[in-house]
Coordinates of C-alpha atoms in Angstrom, one line a residue:
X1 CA -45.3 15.3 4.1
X2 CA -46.3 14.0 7.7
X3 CA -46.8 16.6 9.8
X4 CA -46.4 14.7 13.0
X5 CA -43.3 13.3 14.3
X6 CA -43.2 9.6 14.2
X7 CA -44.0 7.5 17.6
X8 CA -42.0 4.1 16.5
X9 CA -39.5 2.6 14.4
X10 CA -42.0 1.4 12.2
X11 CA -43.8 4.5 12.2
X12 CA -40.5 6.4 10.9
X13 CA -39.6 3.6 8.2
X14 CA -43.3 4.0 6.8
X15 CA -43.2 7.9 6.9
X16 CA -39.9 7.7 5.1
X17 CA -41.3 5.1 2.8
X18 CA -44.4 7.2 2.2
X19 CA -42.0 10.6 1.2
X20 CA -39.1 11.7 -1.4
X21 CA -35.7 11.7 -0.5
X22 CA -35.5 15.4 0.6
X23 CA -39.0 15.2 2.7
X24 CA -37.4 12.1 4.5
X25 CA -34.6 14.7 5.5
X26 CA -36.6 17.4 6.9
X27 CA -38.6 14.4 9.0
X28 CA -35.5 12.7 10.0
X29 CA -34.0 16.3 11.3
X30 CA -37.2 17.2 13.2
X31 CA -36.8 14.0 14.7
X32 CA -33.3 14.6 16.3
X33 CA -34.6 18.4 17.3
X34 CA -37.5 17.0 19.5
X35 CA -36.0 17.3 23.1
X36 CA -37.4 14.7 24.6
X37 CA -35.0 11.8 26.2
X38 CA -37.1 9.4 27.1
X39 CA -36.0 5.3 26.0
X40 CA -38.5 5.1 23.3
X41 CA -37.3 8.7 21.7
X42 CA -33.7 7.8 22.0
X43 CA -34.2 4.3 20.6
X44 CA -36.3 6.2 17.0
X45 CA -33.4 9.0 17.5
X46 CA -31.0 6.3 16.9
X47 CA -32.7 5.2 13.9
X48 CA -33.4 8.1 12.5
X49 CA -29.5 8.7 12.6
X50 CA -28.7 5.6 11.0
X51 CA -31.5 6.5 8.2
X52 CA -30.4 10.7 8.2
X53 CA -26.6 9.6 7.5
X54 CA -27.7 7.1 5.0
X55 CA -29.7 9.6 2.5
X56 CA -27.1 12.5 3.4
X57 CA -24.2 10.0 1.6
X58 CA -26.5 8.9 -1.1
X59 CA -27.3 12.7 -2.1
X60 CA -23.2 13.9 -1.1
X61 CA -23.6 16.0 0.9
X62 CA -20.9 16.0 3.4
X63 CA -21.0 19.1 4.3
X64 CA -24.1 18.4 6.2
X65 CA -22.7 15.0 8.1
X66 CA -20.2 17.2 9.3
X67 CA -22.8 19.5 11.0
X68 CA -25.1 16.8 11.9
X69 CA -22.2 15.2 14.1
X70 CA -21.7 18.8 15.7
X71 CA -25.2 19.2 16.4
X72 CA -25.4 15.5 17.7
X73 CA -23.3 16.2 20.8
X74 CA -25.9 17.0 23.4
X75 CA -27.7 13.7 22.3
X76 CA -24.6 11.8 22.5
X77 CA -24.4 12.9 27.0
X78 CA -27.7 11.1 26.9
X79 CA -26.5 7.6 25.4
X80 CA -23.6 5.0 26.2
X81 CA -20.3 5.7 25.3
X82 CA -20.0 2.9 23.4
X83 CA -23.1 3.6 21.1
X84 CA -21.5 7.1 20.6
X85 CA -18.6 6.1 19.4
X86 CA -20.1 3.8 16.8
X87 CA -22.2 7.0 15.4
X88 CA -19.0 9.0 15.5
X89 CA -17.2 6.5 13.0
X90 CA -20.4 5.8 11.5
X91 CA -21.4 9.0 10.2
X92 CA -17.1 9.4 9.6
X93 CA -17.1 6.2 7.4
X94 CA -20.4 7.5 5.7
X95 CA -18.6 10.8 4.5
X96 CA -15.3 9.1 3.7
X97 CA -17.5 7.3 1.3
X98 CA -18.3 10.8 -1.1
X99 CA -15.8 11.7 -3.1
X100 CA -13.2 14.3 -3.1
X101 CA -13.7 14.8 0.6
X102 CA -9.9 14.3 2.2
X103 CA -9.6 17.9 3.4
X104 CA -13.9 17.8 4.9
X105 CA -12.3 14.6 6.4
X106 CA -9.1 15.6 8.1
X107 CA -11.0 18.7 9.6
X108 CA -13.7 16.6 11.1
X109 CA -11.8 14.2 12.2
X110 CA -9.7 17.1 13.9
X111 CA -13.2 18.8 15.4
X112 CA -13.9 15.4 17.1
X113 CA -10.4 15.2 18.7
X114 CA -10.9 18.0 20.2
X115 CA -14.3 17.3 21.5
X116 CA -13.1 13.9 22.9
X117 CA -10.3 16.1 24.7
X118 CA -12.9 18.1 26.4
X119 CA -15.5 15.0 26.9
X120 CA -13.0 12.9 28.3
X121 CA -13.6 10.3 26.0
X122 CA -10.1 8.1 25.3
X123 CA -11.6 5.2 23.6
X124 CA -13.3 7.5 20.8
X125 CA -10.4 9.8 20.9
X126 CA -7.9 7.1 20.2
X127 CA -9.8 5.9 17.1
X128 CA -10.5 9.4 15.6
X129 CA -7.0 9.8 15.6
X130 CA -6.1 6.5 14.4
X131 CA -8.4 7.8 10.8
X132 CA -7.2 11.2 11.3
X133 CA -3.1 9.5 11.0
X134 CA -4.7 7.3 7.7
X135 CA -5.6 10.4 6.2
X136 CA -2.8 12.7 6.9
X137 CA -1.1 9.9 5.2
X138 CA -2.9 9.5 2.2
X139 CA -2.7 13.3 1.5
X140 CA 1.2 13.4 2.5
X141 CA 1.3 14.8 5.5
X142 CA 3.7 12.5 6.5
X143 CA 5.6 14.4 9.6
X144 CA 2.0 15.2 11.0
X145 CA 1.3 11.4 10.6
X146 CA 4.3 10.5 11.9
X147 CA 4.2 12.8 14.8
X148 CA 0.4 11.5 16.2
X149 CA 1.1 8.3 15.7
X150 CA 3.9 8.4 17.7
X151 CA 2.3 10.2 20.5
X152 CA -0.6 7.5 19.7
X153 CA 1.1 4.2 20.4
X154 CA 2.7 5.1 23.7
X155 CA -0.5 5.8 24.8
X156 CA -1.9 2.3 23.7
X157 CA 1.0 0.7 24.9
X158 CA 0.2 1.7 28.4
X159 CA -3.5 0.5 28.0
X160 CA -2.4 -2.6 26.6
X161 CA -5.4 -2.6 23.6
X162 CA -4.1 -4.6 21.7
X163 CA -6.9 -4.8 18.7
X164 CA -5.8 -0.9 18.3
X165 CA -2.5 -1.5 18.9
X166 CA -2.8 -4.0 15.9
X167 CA -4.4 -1.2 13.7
X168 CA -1.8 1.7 14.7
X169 CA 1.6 -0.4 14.3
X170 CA 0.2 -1.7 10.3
X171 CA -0.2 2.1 9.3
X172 CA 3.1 3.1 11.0
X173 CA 4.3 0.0 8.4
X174 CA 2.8 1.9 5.8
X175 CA 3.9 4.9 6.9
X176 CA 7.2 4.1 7.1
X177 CA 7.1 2.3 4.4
X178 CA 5.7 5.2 2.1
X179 CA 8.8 7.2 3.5
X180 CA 11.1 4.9 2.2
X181 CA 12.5 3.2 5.5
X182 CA 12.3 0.0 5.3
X183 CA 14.1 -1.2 8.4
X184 CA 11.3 0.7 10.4
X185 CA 8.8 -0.5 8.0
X186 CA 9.9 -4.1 8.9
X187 CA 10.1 -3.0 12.7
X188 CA 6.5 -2.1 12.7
X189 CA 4.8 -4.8 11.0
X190 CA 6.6 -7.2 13.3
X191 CA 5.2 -5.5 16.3
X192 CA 1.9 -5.3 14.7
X193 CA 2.3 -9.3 14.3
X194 CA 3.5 -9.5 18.0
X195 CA 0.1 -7.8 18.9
X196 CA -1.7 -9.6 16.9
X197 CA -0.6 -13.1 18.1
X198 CA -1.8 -12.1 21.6
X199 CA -5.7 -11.8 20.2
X200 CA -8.2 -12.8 18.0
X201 CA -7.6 -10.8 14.8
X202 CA -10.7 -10.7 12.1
X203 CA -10.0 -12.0 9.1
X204 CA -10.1 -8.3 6.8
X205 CA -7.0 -7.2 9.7
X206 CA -5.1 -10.5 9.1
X207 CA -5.2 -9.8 5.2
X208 CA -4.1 -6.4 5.8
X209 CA -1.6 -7.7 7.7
X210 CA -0.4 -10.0 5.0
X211 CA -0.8 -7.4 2.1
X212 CA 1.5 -5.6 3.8
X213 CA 3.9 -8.7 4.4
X214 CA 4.1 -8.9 0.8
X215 CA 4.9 -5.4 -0.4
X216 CA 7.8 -5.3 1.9
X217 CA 9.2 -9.0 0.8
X218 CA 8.5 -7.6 -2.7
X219 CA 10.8 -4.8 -1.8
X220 CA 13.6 -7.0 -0.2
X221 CA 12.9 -8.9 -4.1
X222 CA 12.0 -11.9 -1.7
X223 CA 9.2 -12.3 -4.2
X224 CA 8.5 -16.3 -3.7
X225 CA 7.7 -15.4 0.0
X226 CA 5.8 -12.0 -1.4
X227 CA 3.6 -14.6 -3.2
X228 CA 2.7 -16.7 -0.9
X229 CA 2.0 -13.6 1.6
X230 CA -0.7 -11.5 -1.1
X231 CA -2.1 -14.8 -1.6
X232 CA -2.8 -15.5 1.9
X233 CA -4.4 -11.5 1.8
X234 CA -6.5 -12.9 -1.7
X235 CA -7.7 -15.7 -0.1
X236 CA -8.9 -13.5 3.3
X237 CA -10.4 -10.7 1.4
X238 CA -12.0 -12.8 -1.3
X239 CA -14.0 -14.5 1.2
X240 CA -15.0 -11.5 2.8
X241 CA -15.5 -10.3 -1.2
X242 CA -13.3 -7.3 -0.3
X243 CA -12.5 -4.9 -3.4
X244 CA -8.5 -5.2 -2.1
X245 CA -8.9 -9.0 -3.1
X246 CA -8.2 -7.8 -6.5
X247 CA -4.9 -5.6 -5.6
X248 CA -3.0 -9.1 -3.8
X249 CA -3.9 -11.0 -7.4
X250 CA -2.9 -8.2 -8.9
X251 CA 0.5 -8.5 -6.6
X252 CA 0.8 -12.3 -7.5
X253 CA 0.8 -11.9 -10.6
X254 CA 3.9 -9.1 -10.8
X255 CA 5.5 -11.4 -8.3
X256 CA 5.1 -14.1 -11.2
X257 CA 6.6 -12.2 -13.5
X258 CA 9.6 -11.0 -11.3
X259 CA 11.1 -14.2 -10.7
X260 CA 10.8 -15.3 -14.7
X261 CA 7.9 -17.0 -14.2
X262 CA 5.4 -14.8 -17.0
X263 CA 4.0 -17.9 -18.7
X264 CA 1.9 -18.9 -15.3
X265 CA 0.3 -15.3 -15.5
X266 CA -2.5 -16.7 -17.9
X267 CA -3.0 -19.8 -16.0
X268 CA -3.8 -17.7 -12.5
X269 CA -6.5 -15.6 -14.6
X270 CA -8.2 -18.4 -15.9
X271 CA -8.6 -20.2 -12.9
X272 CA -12.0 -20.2 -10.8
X273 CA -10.7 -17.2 -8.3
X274 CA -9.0 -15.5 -11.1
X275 CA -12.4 -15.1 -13.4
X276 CA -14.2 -13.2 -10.8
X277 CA -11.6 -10.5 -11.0
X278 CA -11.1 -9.5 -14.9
X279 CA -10.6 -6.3 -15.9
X280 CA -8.3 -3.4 -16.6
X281 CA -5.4 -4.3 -13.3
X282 CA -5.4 -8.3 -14.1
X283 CA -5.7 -7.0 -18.0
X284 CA -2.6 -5.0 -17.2
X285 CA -0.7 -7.5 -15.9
X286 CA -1.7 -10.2 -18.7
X287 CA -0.1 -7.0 -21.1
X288 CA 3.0 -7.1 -18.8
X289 CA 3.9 -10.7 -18.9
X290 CA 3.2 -11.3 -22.5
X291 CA 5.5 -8.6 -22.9
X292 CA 8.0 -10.2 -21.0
X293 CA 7.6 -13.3 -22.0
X294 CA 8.5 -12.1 -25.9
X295 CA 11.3 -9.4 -24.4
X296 CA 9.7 -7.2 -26.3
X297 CA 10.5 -3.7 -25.2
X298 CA 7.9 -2.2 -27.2
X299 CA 5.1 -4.7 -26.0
X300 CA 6.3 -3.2 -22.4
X301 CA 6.1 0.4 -23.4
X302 CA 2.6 -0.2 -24.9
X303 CA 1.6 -1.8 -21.7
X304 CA 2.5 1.0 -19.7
X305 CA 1.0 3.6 -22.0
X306 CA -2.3 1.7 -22.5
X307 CA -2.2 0.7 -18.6
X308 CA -1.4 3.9 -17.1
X309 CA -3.8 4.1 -14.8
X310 CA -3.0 0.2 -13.5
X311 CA 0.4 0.1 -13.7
X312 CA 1.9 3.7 -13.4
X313 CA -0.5 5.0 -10.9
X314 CA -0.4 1.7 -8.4
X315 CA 3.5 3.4 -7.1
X316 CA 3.8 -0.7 -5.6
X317 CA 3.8 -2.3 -9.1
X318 CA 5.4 0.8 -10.5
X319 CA 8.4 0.8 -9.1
X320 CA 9.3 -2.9 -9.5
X321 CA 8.1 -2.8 -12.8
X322 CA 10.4 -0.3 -13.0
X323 CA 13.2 -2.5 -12.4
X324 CA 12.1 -5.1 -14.5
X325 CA 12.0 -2.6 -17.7
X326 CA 15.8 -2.2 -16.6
X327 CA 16.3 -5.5 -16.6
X328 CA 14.7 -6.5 -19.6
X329 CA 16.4 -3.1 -22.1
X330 CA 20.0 -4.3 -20.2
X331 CA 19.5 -7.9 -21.8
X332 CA 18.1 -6.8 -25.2
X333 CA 21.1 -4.3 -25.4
X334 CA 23.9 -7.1 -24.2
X335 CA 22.1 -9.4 -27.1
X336 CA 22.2 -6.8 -29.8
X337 CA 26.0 -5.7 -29.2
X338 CA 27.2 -9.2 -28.8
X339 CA 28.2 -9.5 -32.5
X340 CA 29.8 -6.0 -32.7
X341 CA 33.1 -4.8 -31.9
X342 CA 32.2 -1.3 -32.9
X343 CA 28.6 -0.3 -33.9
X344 CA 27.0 2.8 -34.3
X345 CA 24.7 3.9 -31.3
X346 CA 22.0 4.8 -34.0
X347 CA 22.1 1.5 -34.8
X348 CA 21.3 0.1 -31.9
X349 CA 18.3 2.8 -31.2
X350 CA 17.0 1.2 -34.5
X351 CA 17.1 -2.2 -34.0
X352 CA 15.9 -1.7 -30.3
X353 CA 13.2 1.2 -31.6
X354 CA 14.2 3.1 -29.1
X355 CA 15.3 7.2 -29.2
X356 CA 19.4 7.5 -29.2
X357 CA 19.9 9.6 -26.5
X358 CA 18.1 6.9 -24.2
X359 CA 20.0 3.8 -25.8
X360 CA 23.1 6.0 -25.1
X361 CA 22.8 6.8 -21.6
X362 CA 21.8 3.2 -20.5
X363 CA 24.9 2.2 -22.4
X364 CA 26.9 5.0 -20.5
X365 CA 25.2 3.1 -17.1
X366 CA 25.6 -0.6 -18.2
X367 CA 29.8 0.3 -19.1
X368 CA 30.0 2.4 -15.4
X369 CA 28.0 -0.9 -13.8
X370 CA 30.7 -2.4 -15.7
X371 CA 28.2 -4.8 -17.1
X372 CA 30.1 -5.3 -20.3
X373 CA 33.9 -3.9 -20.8
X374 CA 33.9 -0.8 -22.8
X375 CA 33.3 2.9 -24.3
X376 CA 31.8 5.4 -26.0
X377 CA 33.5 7.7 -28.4
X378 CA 30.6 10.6 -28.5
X379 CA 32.4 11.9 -31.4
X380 CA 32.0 9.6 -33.8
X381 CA 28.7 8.4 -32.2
X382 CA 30.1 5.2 -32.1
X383 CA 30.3 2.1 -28.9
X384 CA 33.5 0.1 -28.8
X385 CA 33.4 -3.2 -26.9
X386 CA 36.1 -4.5 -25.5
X387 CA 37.1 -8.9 -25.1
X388 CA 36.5 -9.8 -21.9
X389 CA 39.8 -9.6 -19.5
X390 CA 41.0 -12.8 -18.5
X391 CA 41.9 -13.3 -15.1
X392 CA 45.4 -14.6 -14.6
X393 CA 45.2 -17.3 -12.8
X394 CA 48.6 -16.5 -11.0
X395 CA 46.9 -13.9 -9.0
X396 CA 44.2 -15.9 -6.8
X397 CA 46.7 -18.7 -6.6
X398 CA 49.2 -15.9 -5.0
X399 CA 46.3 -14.5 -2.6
X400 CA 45.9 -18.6 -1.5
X401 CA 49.7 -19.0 -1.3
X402 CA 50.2 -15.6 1.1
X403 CA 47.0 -16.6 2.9
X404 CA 48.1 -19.6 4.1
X405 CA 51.6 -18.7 4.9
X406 CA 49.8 -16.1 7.4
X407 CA 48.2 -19.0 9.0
X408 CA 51.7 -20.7 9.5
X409 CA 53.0 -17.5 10.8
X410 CA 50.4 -17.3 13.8
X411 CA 50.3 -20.9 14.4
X412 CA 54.5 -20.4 15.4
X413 CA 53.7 -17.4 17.3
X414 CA 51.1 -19.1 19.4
X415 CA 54.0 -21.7 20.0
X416 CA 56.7 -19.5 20.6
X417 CA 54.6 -18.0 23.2
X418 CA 53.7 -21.6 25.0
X419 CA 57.3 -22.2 25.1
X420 CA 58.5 -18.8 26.2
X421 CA 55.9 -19.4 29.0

């Protein structure tokens, strides 16, 4: 191991070059404890940062990022703010990327808060807490989420950044969005667009932007526009060969498949941008539509089962798929009891292969919905289906008749009135 503490750049890489993995850490962290602030050791510092974070994330240790970024801060009063702030979120981004660190995470990010308080740094402050809301979110902290960002846009506001501003208004989208109010959802996204209008937006931002478009058309069931907004996001993040390229095809395909269009499933797969995404989510979805296509409950079931991970886990695709698995039992259970004026409920759960106590609750739902006229007599395990009502004609033709008679009335009144004047 070099027992001298490198004079260059180049001097470092070869002494790192030259050593193993854990050598190069003791020679990086000697480097950063050398005192001296003159240009050329600030300059190697810098590298040997960028180099010491590097081999820290490759060996996972996260524990130790976190105290190199404490014991960074007297370097950071000898170097531009601006160059401290990209460390900051360097060596943040760096432990994000070892797994199972949410809670290291959240307390860092807290830490450096609290140190931008006292340093009087709003820029760096601003964006720490902009990660620290992301991750309060992704572990469900949503009222402590909600609460900072709050706080957090009427403070950008006021500066009038509107790059940040973008960022803070699409995760109080998702925020909103994750607690289920959509109107707020909506609200947000569409100042996020306002914002974004204003400036140049890079292109990763402008997919995120549209993913989000998407999920919350998909949720209005607006699913034509929801396609055309998660392939605008494919198309942004496949050229910037982002991993969330293959979450909008993913999207476009269950869009597909929502509005009865299963067969073009295969054809999007097969195509040039399609190839460069198989595996197990576009798999998933192939499972899905075939099943769909057949009306095959069991298919569906199987898909789900085999799929968990892809389908059940993703709670976006789950819960429209959700809806669709509605959809699709309600019609196999309207085609089966079409013939029947009275048919045995066991009868059904064998020809649909489904358990009885589930065939009879939907049915229970679908007569309440009143989706078919009818009723179940528990006792004799039995579902008797009524003929359709007729509507009497007599009754709209009454409603007209009254209707426009009302119309006479006030057209006499009005006049009465003129002539009384």
């Amino acid at each position: 191991m070099a027992s001298h503490l490198p004079a260059t750049t180049d001097s470092l890489a070869m002494a790192l070059e030259a050593n193993s993995a854990a050598e190069s850490i003791s020679i990086l962290q000697r480097v950063l404890a050398d005192p001296s602030s003159s240009p050329d050791s600030l300059r190697i510092k810098e590298q040997a940062i960028t180099n010491l974070t590097d081999f820290l994330r490759k060996e996972n240790k996260a524990e130790d990022l976190r105290i190199l970024l404490t014991q960074l801060r007297p370097y950071f009063s000898s170097v531009p703010k601006a160059k401290t702030a990209k460390i900051v979120r360097g060596i943040i981004d760096a432990v994000a990327k070892i797994p199972n660190t949410s809670e290291l995470q959240i307390s860092l990010c807290k830490e450096m808060v609290e140190w931008t308080r006292t340093e009087k740094r709003t820029f760096l402050r601003q964006r720490v807490e902009a990660r620290l809301a992301a991750l309060l979110m992704e572990t469900k902290e949503y009222p402590e989420a909600l609460s900072l960002l709050s706080g957090l846009i009427k403070e950008v506001r006021r500066l009038d950044d509107k790059l940040l501003l973008v960022d803070i208004e699409l995760l109080e989208s998702k925020l909103h969005f994750s607690l289920r109010n959509l109107p707020k959802a909506k609200a947000a996204l569409t100042a996020a667009r306002t914002a974004a209008n204003a400036i140049y937006v890079p292109p990763a931002q402008q997919g995120t932007i549209d993913l989000q478009s998407g999920i919350l058309h998909a949720e209005e069931k607006d699913y034509k526009t929801a396609y055309s907004y998660f392939y605008e996001a494919f198309e942004a993040f496949n050229a910037l060969e982002d991993p969330r390229a293959v979450y909008s095809l993913k999207y476009m395909l269950l869009c597909k498949v929502m509005v009865n269009q299963a067969d073009d499933v295969a054809g999007i797969i097969s195509s040039k941008a399609g190839l460069q995404y198989l595996g197990p989510d576009l798999d998933a979805m192939k499972a899905i539509a075939d099943a769909y296509s057949k009306r095959s409950l069991k298919l569906f079931e199987a898909s789900l089962e085999n799929f968990k991970a892809q389908l059940e886990e993703d709670p976006i695709v789950h819960r429209h798929l959700s809806s669709l698995y509605d959809t699709l039992l309600e019609q196999n259970l309207c085609r089966l009891i079409e013939p029947f004026s009275r048919v045995e409920i066991a009868h059904i759960a064998e020809l649909i292969e489904l358990p009885v106590d589930h065939v009879e609750r939907k049915l229970s739902q679908m007569i309440l919905d009143k989706k078919f006229a009818g009723t179940l007599d528990q006792g004799a395990g039995c579902l008797i289906i009524f003929n359709d009502p007729k509507t009497e004609a007599i009754y709209e033709a009454t409603l007209d008749t009254i209707s426009n008679v009302g119309k006479v009335v006030d057209s006499l009144f009005v006049r009465s009135a003129k002539i009384m004047v």
